mmCIF file of C-alpha atoms in Angstrom:
data_model
loop_
_atom_site.group_PDB
_atom_site.id
_atom_site.type_symbol
_atom_site.label_atom_id
_atom_site.label_comp_id
_atom_site.label_asym_id
_atom_site.label_seq_id
_atom_site.Cartn_x
_atom_site.Cartn_y
_atom_site.Cartn_z
ATOM 1 C CA MET A 1 222.455 -60.086 221.812
ATOM 2 C CA SER A 2 225.223 -61.131 219.430
ATOM 3 C CA GLY A 3 228.408 -59.089 219.275
ATOM 4 C CA PRO A 4 230.021 -57.431 216.268
ATOM 5 C CA ARG A 5 231.136 -59.675 213.416
ATOM 6 C CA VAL A 6 234.887 -59.736 212.820
ATOM 7 C CA ILE A 7 236.677 -61.458 209.939
ATOM 8 C CA VAL A 8 240.161 -62.742 210.767
ATOM 9 C CA VAL A 9 242.388 -63.500 207.766
ATOM 10 C CA ALA A 10 245.562 -65.436 208.610
ATOM 11 C CA LYS A 11 248.410 -66.207 206.253
ATOM 12 C CA ARG A 12 249.651 -69.696 205.453
ATOM 13 C CA THR A 13 253.277 -69.996 206.553
ATOM 14 C CA SER A 14 255.937 -71.555 204.359
ATOM 15 C CA TYR A 15 256.171 -74.438 206.834
ATOM 16 C CA GLN A 16 252.417 -75.043 206.598
ATOM 17 C CA ARG A 17 252.464 -75.006 202.825
ATOM 18 C CA PHE A 18 255.541 -77.058 201.993
ATOM 19 C CA VAL A 19 255.741 -79.438 204.969
ATOM 20 C CA GLU A 20 252.292 -79.894 206.515
ATOM 21 C CA GLU A 21 250.113 -79.577 203.407
ATOM 22 C CA GLU A 22 252.285 -80.616 200.462
ATOM 23 C CA GLY A 23 254.651 -82.953 202.301
ATOM 24 C CA ASP A 24 257.568 -81.697 200.236
ATOM 25 C CA PRO A 25 260.478 -84.077 201.010
ATOM 26 C CA ARG A 26 263.133 -81.565 199.948
ATOM 27 C CA ALA A 27 261.763 -78.890 202.283
ATOM 28 C CA SER A 28 261.623 -81.399 205.147
ATOM 29 C CA LEU A 29 265.223 -82.459 204.491
ATOM 30 C CA LEU A 30 266.442 -78.849 204.381
ATOM 31 C CA ILE A 31 264.728 -78.142 207.704
ATOM 32 C CA LYS A 32 266.300 -81.239 209.257
ATOM 33 C CA LYS A 33 269.725 -80.069 208.018
ATOM 34 C CA LYS A 34 269.035 -76.531 209.303
ATOM 35 C CA ASP A 35 269.802 -75.153 205.876
ATOM 36 C CA PRO A 36 270.009 -71.310 205.761
ATOM 37 C CA ALA A 37 267.264 -71.216 203.108
ATOM 38 C CA VAL A 38 264.678 -72.490 205.613
ATOM 39 C CA ARG A 39 266.332 -71.784 208.970
ATOM 40 C CA SER A 40 263.643 -69.313 210.084
ATOM 41 C CA TRP A 41 260.642 -71.403 209.048
ATOM 42 C CA LEU A 42 259.993 -73.256 212.297
ATOM 43 C CA ASP A 43 260.415 -70.206 214.517
ATOM 44 C CA SER A 44 258.259 -67.934 212.370
ATOM 45 C CA HIS A 45 255.617 -70.681 212.058
ATOM 46 C CA ALA A 46 255.451 -71.109 215.849
ATOM 47 C CA GLU A 47 255.262 -67.335 216.364
ATOM 48 C CA HIS A 48 252.477 -67.087 213.805
ATOM 49 C CA LEU A 49 250.408 -69.818 215.458
ATOM 50 C CA ARG A 50 250.817 -68.192 218.867
ATOM 51 C CA THR A 51 249.618 -64.893 217.435
ATOM 52 C CA ILE A 52 246.540 -66.507 215.887
ATOM 53 C CA ASP A 53 245.680 -68.070 219.250
ATOM 54 C CA VAL A 54 245.989 -64.689 220.987
ATOM 55 C CA VAL A 55 243.934 -62.904 218.343
ATOM 56 C CA MET A 56 241.098 -65.436 218.455
ATOM 57 C CA ALA A 57 241.070 -65.498 222.264
ATOM 58 C CA GLU A 58 240.943 -61.698 222.484
ATOM 59 C CA VAL A 59 238.199 -61.447 219.856
ATOM 60 C CA GLU A 60 236.130 -63.963 221.833
ATOM 61 C CA ARG A 61 236.887 -62.118 225.081
ATOM 62 C CA ALA A 62 235.625 -58.880 223.491
ATOM 63 C CA GLY A 63 232.300 -60.562 222.735
ATOM 64 C CA ALA A 64 232.697 -60.464 218.966
ATOM 65 C CA GLN A 65 231.737 -63.145 216.461
ATOM 66 C CA ALA A 66 234.836 -64.284 214.602
ATOM 67 C CA LEU A 67 235.200 -65.926 211.206
ATOM 68 C CA LEU A 68 238.741 -67.291 210.807
ATOM 69 C CA LEU A 69 240.080 -67.745 207.278
ATOM 70 C CA ARG A 70 243.429 -69.546 207.096
ATOM 71 C CA ARG A 71 244.305 -68.331 203.606
ATOM 72 C CA ALA A 72 245.462 -64.796 202.894
ATOM 73 C CA HIS A 73 243.929 -64.857 199.411
ATOM 74 C CA ALA A 74 240.599 -66.353 200.440
ATOM 75 C CA ALA A 75 237.543 -64.495 199.141
ATOM 76 C CA PHE A 76 235.091 -63.209 201.746
ATOM 77 C CA ASP A 77 232.085 -60.927 202.109
ATOM 78 C CA THR A 78 232.228 -57.975 204.508
ATOM 79 C CA SER A 79 228.614 -56.819 204.109
ATOM 80 C CA ASP A 80 227.674 -57.653 207.719
ATOM 81 C CA ALA A 81 231.122 -57.268 209.311
ATOM 82 C CA GLU A 82 232.477 -54.349 211.324
ATOM 83 C CA LEU A 83 236.188 -55.128 211.196
ATOM 84 C CA VAL A 84 238.734 -57.178 209.259
ATOM 85 C CA ILE A 85 241.880 -58.364 211.046
ATOM 86 C CA ALA A 86 244.825 -59.506 208.906
ATOM 87 C CA VAL A 87 247.280 -61.740 210.791
ATOM 88 C CA GLY A 88 250.657 -62.140 209.107
ATOM 89 C CA GLY A 89 252.596 -59.334 207.459
ATOM 90 C CA ASP A 90 252.113 -56.763 204.738
ATOM 91 C CA GLY A 91 251.389 -59.438 202.136
ATOM 92 C CA THR A 92 248.501 -60.763 204.199
ATOM 93 C CA LEU A 93 246.949 -57.326 204.600
ATOM 94 C CA LEU A 94 247.400 -56.602 200.893
ATOM 95 C CA ALA A 95 245.699 -59.861 199.951
ATOM 96 C CA ALA A 96 242.804 -59.332 202.359
ATOM 97 C CA SER A 97 242.339 -55.708 201.298
ATOM 98 C CA HIS A 98 241.022 -56.767 197.880
ATOM 99 C CA ASN A 99 237.846 -57.964 199.638
ATOM 100 C CA VAL A 100 237.468 -54.832 201.789
ATOM 101 C CA ASP A 101 235.544 -51.726 200.820
ATOM 102 C CA ASN A 102 233.933 -49.553 203.503
ATOM 103 C CA ILE A 103 234.962 -51.187 206.771
ATOM 104 C CA PRO A 104 238.372 -50.750 208.465
ATOM 105 C CA ILE A 105 241.174 -53.288 208.500
ATOM 106 C CA LEU A 106 243.700 -53.885 211.286
ATOM 107 C CA GLY A 107 246.977 -55.597 210.489
ATOM 108 C CA VAL A 108 248.682 -57.757 213.129
ATOM 109 C CA ASN A 109 252.330 -58.601 212.515
ATOM 110 C CA SER A 110 252.384 -62.227 213.623
ATOM 111 C CA ALA A 111 256.170 -62.701 213.622
ATOM 112 C CA PRO A 112 257.894 -59.292 213.721
ATOM 113 C CA LYS A 113 261.389 -60.822 213.672
ATOM 114 C CA HIS A 114 260.696 -62.504 210.353
ATOM 115 C CA SER A 115 258.199 -60.373 208.410
ATOM 116 C CA VAL A 116 257.780 -56.799 207.241
ATOM 117 C CA GLY A 117 254.780 -55.128 208.836
ATOM 118 C CA PHE A 118 254.626 -51.592 207.476
ATOM 119 C CA PHE A 119 250.825 -51.759 207.227
ATOM 120 C CA CYS A 120 250.433 -53.630 210.522
ATOM 121 C CA GLY A 121 249.334 -51.471 213.436
ATOM 122 C CA ALA A 122 249.480 -54.192 216.090
ATOM 123 C CA THR A 123 251.462 -57.170 217.346
ATOM 124 C CA ARG A 124 250.532 -60.028 219.651
ATOM 125 C CA LYS A 125 251.701 -58.035 222.664
ATOM 126 C CA ASP A 126 249.463 -55.003 222.185
ATOM 127 C CA PHE A 127 246.567 -56.608 220.308
ATOM 128 C CA ARG A 128 244.083 -56.498 223.221
ATOM 129 C CA ARG A 129 244.336 -52.707 223.496
ATOM 130 C CA HIS A 130 244.177 -52.178 219.739
ATOM 131 C CA LEU A 131 241.153 -54.446 219.376
ATOM 132 C CA ALA A 132 239.224 -52.669 222.146
ATOM 133 C CA GLN A 133 239.921 -49.293 220.567
ATOM 134 C CA ALA A 134 239.058 -50.582 217.097
ATOM 135 C CA LEU A 135 235.689 -51.993 218.160
ATOM 136 C CA ALA A 136 234.939 -48.743 219.989
ATOM 137 C CA GLY A 137 235.805 -46.715 216.883
ATOM 138 C CA LYS A 138 238.643 -44.941 218.730
ATOM 139 C CA LEU A 139 241.736 -46.417 217.067
ATOM 140 C CA ARG A 140 243.699 -44.077 214.817
ATOM 141 C CA LYS A 141 242.651 -44.544 211.196
ATOM 142 C CA VAL A 142 244.497 -43.650 208.001
ATOM 143 C CA SER A 143 242.679 -43.464 204.674
ATOM 144 C CA LEU A 144 244.953 -44.929 202.001
ATOM 145 C CA SER A 145 244.313 -44.164 198.345
ATOM 146 C CA ARG A 146 243.853 -47.101 196.028
ATOM 147 C CA MET A 147 244.046 -47.406 192.261
ATOM 148 C CA SER A 148 241.503 -48.471 189.647
ATOM 149 C CA VAL A 149 242.605 -50.594 186.686
ATOM 150 C CA SER A 150 240.574 -51.166 183.519
ATOM 151 C CA LEU A 151 241.347 -53.363 180.523
ATOM 152 C CA ASN A 152 239.725 -52.439 177.207
ATOM 153 C CA GLY A 153 237.145 -50.338 179.032
ATOM 154 C CA ARG A 154 236.211 -53.043 181.550
ATOM 155 C CA LEU A 155 236.979 -52.381 185.233
ATOM 156 C CA ARG A 156 239.180 -55.166 186.573
ATOM 157 C CA SER A 157 239.891 -53.777 190.046
ATOM 158 C CA LYS A 158 239.443 -50.605 192.046
ATOM 159 C CA ARG A 159 241.271 -51.912 195.110
ATOM 160 C CA VAL A 160 244.949 -51.873 194.136
ATOM 161 C CA LEU A 161 246.785 -50.655 197.235
ATOM 162 C CA ASN A 162 250.476 -51.245 196.514
ATOM 163 C CA GLU A 163 251.130 -51.254 192.792
ATOM 164 C CA ALA A 164 250.506 -52.766 189.384
ATOM 165 C CA LEU A 165 253.316 -54.189 187.291
ATOM 166 C CA TYR A 166 252.909 -54.402 183.525
ATOM 167 C CA CYS A 167 255.551 -56.395 181.634
ATOM 168 C CA HIS A 168 256.306 -59.228 179.218
ATOM 169 C CA ASN A 169 255.487 -62.694 180.512
ATOM 170 C CA SER A 170 259.183 -63.595 180.400
ATOM 171 C CA PRO A 171 261.497 -61.591 182.679
ATOM 172 C CA ALA A 172 264.245 -62.017 180.058
ATOM 173 C CA ALA A 173 262.204 -60.342 177.296
ATOM 174 C CA THR A 174 261.881 -56.656 176.485
ATOM 175 C CA SER A 175 258.515 -55.050 177.245
ATOM 176 C CA ARG A 176 257.137 -52.991 174.327
ATOM 177 C CA TYR A 177 254.207 -50.637 174.671
ATOM 178 C CA ILE A 178 252.836 -47.154 174.053
ATOM 179 C CA LEU A 179 252.453 -44.985 177.144
ATOM 180 C CA ARG A 180 250.124 -41.998 177.333
ATOM 181 C CA ILE A 181 249.712 -39.482 180.161
ATOM 182 C CA GLY A 182 247.608 -36.442 179.375
ATOM 183 C CA ARG A 183 248.773 -35.025 176.047
ATOM 184 C CA VAL A 184 252.121 -36.815 176.055
ATOM 185 C CA THR A 185 252.410 -40.128 174.192
ATOM 186 C CA GLU A 186 255.605 -42.164 174.000
ATOM 187 C CA THR A 187 256.565 -45.528 172.571
ATOM 188 C CA GLN A 188 258.868 -47.308 175.002
ATOM 189 C CA ARG A 189 260.975 -50.404 175.518
ATOM 190 C CA SER A 190 261.913 -51.446 179.043
ATOM 191 C CA SER A 191 261.668 -54.196 181.648
ATOM 192 C CA GLY A 192 258.127 -53.046 182.418
ATOM 193 C CA ILE A 193 256.261 -50.378 184.337
ATOM 194 C CA TRP A 194 255.431 -49.950 188.019
ATOM 195 C CA ILE A 195 252.419 -47.759 188.764
ATOM 196 C CA GLY A 196 250.549 -47.355 192.015
ATOM 197 C CA PRO A 197 249.231 -45.214 194.880
ATOM 198 C CA PRO A 198 251.318 -43.765 197.740
ATOM 199 C CA ALA A 199 251.212 -46.848 199.989
ATOM 200 C CA GLY A 200 253.367 -48.753 197.510
ATOM 201 C CA SER A 201 255.908 -46.027 196.909
ATOM 202 C CA THR A 202 258.264 -47.305 199.633
ATOM 203 C CA ALA A 203 258.632 -50.714 198.008
ATOM 204 C CA ALA A 204 259.168 -51.599 194.332
ATOM 205 C CA GLN A 205 258.795 -48.053 193.037
ATOM 206 C CA ARG A 206 261.425 -46.759 195.423
ATOM 207 C CA SER A 207 263.792 -49.565 194.463
ATOM 208 C CA ALA A 208 263.330 -48.565 190.811
ATOM 209 C CA GLY A 209 264.202 -44.929 191.549
ATOM 210 C CA GLY A 210 260.795 -43.508 192.409
ATOM 211 C CA ARG A 211 259.845 -41.083 195.169
ATOM 212 C CA ILE A 212 258.349 -41.877 198.550
ATOM 213 C CA LEU A 213 254.933 -40.242 198.602
ATOM 214 C CA PRO A 214 253.113 -39.128 201.787
ATOM 215 C CA LEU A 215 250.583 -41.719 202.940
ATOM 216 C CA ALA A 216 247.771 -39.166 202.748
ATOM 217 C CA SER A 217 248.559 -38.247 199.129
ATOM 218 C CA ARG A 218 245.921 -38.799 196.451
ATOM 219 C CA GLN A 219 248.439 -39.040 193.637
ATOM 220 C CA LEU A 220 249.658 -42.022 191.654
ATOM 221 C CA GLN A 221 253.267 -42.642 190.669
ATOM 222 C CA LEU A 222 254.664 -44.275 187.555
ATOM 223 C CA VAL A 223 258.216 -45.623 187.299
ATOM 224 C CA VAL A 224 259.626 -47.324 184.210
ATOM 225 C CA ARG A 225 261.900 -50.256 185.024
ATOM 226 C CA GLU A 226 265.246 -50.248 183.239
ATOM 227 C CA PRO A 227 264.196 -48.163 180.235
ATOM 228 C CA TYR A 228 265.981 -49.041 177.013
ATOM 229 C CA THR A 229 267.025 -45.810 175.318
ATOM 230 C CA PRO A 230 269.355 -46.335 172.350
ATOM 231 C CA ARG A 231 271.923 -43.699 171.440
ATOM 232 C CA GLY A 232 271.531 -41.948 174.792
ATOM 233 C CA LYS A 233 268.028 -40.678 174.178
ATOM 234 C CA LYS A 234 265.986 -40.162 177.360
ATOM 235 C CA ASN A 235 262.336 -41.022 177.794
ATOM 236 C CA ALA A 236 259.996 -38.133 178.509
ATOM 237 C CA LEU A 237 257.824 -40.419 180.646
ATOM 238 C CA ALA A 238 260.419 -42.451 182.557
ATOM 239 C CA ARG A 239 258.868 -41.303 185.852
ATOM 240 C CA ALA A 240 255.689 -39.384 186.497
ATOM 241 C CA ILE A 241 253.404 -38.212 189.282
ATOM 242 C CA ILE A 242 249.762 -38.449 188.210
ATOM 243 C CA LYS A 243 247.315 -36.016 189.778
ATOM 244 C CA PRO A 244 243.583 -36.828 189.497
ATOM 245 C CA PRO A 245 241.601 -36.669 187.326
ATOM 246 C CA GLN A 246 244.622 -37.444 185.141
ATOM 247 C CA ARG A 247 244.895 -41.026 183.933
ATOM 248 C CA VAL A 248 247.594 -43.302 182.569
ATOM 249 C CA ILE A 249 246.945 -45.376 179.435
ATOM 250 C CA ILE A 250 249.154 -48.199 178.184
ATOM 251 C CA SER A 251 248.639 -49.786 174.759
ATOM 252 C CA SER A 252 250.299 -53.182 174.439
ATOM 253 C CA LYS A 253 252.689 -53.910 171.581
ATOM 254 C CA MET A 254 253.097 -57.484 172.849
ATOM 255 C CA ASP A 255 250.913 -60.563 172.563
ATOM 256 C CA GLU A 256 252.417 -62.235 175.627
ATOM 257 C CA SER A 257 252.292 -59.765 178.486
ATOM 258 C CA SER A 258 250.647 -59.574 181.894
ATOM 259 C CA LEU A 259 249.401 -57.147 184.470
ATOM 260 C CA PHE A 260 250.162 -58.073 188.083
ATOM 261 C CA LEU A 261 248.048 -56.413 190.791
ATOM 262 C CA ASP A 262 249.558 -56.216 194.294
ATOM 263 C CA GLY A 263 251.874 -59.148 193.720
ATOM 264 C CA PRO A 264 251.857 -62.369 191.684
ATOM 265 C CA GLN A 265 248.515 -63.793 192.819
ATOM 266 C CA ARG A 266 246.269 -61.466 190.787
ATOM 267 C CA THR A 267 247.395 -61.710 187.184
ATOM 268 C CA ILE A 268 245.601 -60.409 184.096
ATOM 269 C CA SER A 269 246.642 -61.527 180.629
ATOM 270 C CA VAL A 270 247.222 -58.663 178.176
ATOM 271 C CA ARG A 271 247.283 -59.212 174.402
ATOM 272 C CA LEU A 272 248.547 -57.254 171.418
ATOM 273 C CA GLY A 273 246.555 -54.033 170.989
ATOM 274 C CA ASP A 274 244.906 -54.197 174.413
ATOM 275 C CA GLU A 275 244.558 -50.914 176.304
ATOM 276 C CA ILE A 276 245.028 -50.597 180.062
ATOM 277 C CA GLU A 277 243.859 -47.548 182.004
ATOM 278 C CA PHE A 278 244.988 -46.566 185.503
ATOM 279 C CA SER A 279 243.306 -43.922 187.681
ATOM 280 C CA LEU A 280 242.709 -42.971 191.302
ATOM 281 C CA SER A 281 240.061 -45.221 192.845
ATOM 282 C CA ASP A 282 236.928 -43.925 194.551
ATOM 283 C CA ALA A 283 237.339 -46.661 197.210
ATOM 284 C CA PRO A 284 240.156 -45.794 199.652
ATOM 285 C CA LEU A 285 241.144 -48.318 202.319
ATOM 286 C CA GLN A 286 240.726 -47.489 206.014
ATOM 287 C CA VAL A 287 243.747 -48.933 207.838
ATOM 288 C CA LEU A 288 243.832 -48.875 211.625
ATOM 289 C CA GLY A 289 246.773 -48.219 213.910
ATOM 290 C CA LEU A 290 249.147 -46.775 211.314
ATOM 291 C CA ARG A 291 251.441 -43.882 211.975
ATOM 292 C CA GLY A 292 252.721 -41.432 209.373
ATOM 293 C CA ARG A 293 255.931 -41.994 207.447
#
């Protein structure tokens, strides 16, 4: 009998991308000179490869069938899988999570000295124990709320875990839009808007002055970045906690703006007069091995 099917998603390190794949001469020269900009690349690359080897060996030892994808943003189908393992850091788990619906995901921090692993419940050292518990259905699981995003009435994603950023295409330009939450509508100018579920509240939203929400919360948070308020006037909707079934609606007053979902890889072009709607998703993510904030 065949064992459970496991999908392993591994990130591509900076060394892999710039040196091994693209043959970038500047990157190679900086590494040779031990420049501070790339000083950690070789060590983190070696740590990452060692972690992949351990993960694949332990998956095989557990009798599971493994599909290894060496791209964090690779598309994959989980319909016949029992577990997704993301090997890298938080960015790798975020990227993989956009392909994951009902099955759990386990993050493995492949180089803890060099990467943030808030969502990662395991490392190379304790992976065997975590894998055994995960396959047995005994590893601690946290259900993380995600966010749905629609553009002009068309659903574009219901798997946003960290946050969405809406802003002008140029970081030097002012973002102009109309924001509506419930019965309150406000025309604003700012550097853009962060909005997302609790998992992302410790990152960009916190840096912009937002609150840290409990991981188990089912609320969304909105934080306006650098609001422009002439003559000392304050925005009524500079920050907001959105409780379902409440929704957030943004109407664009720009013809060159974008919506970024969980980082720069998933970008949606937004034109003048377009309407974006944000709401709590009906597809939470089951993350294994996490502990509360």
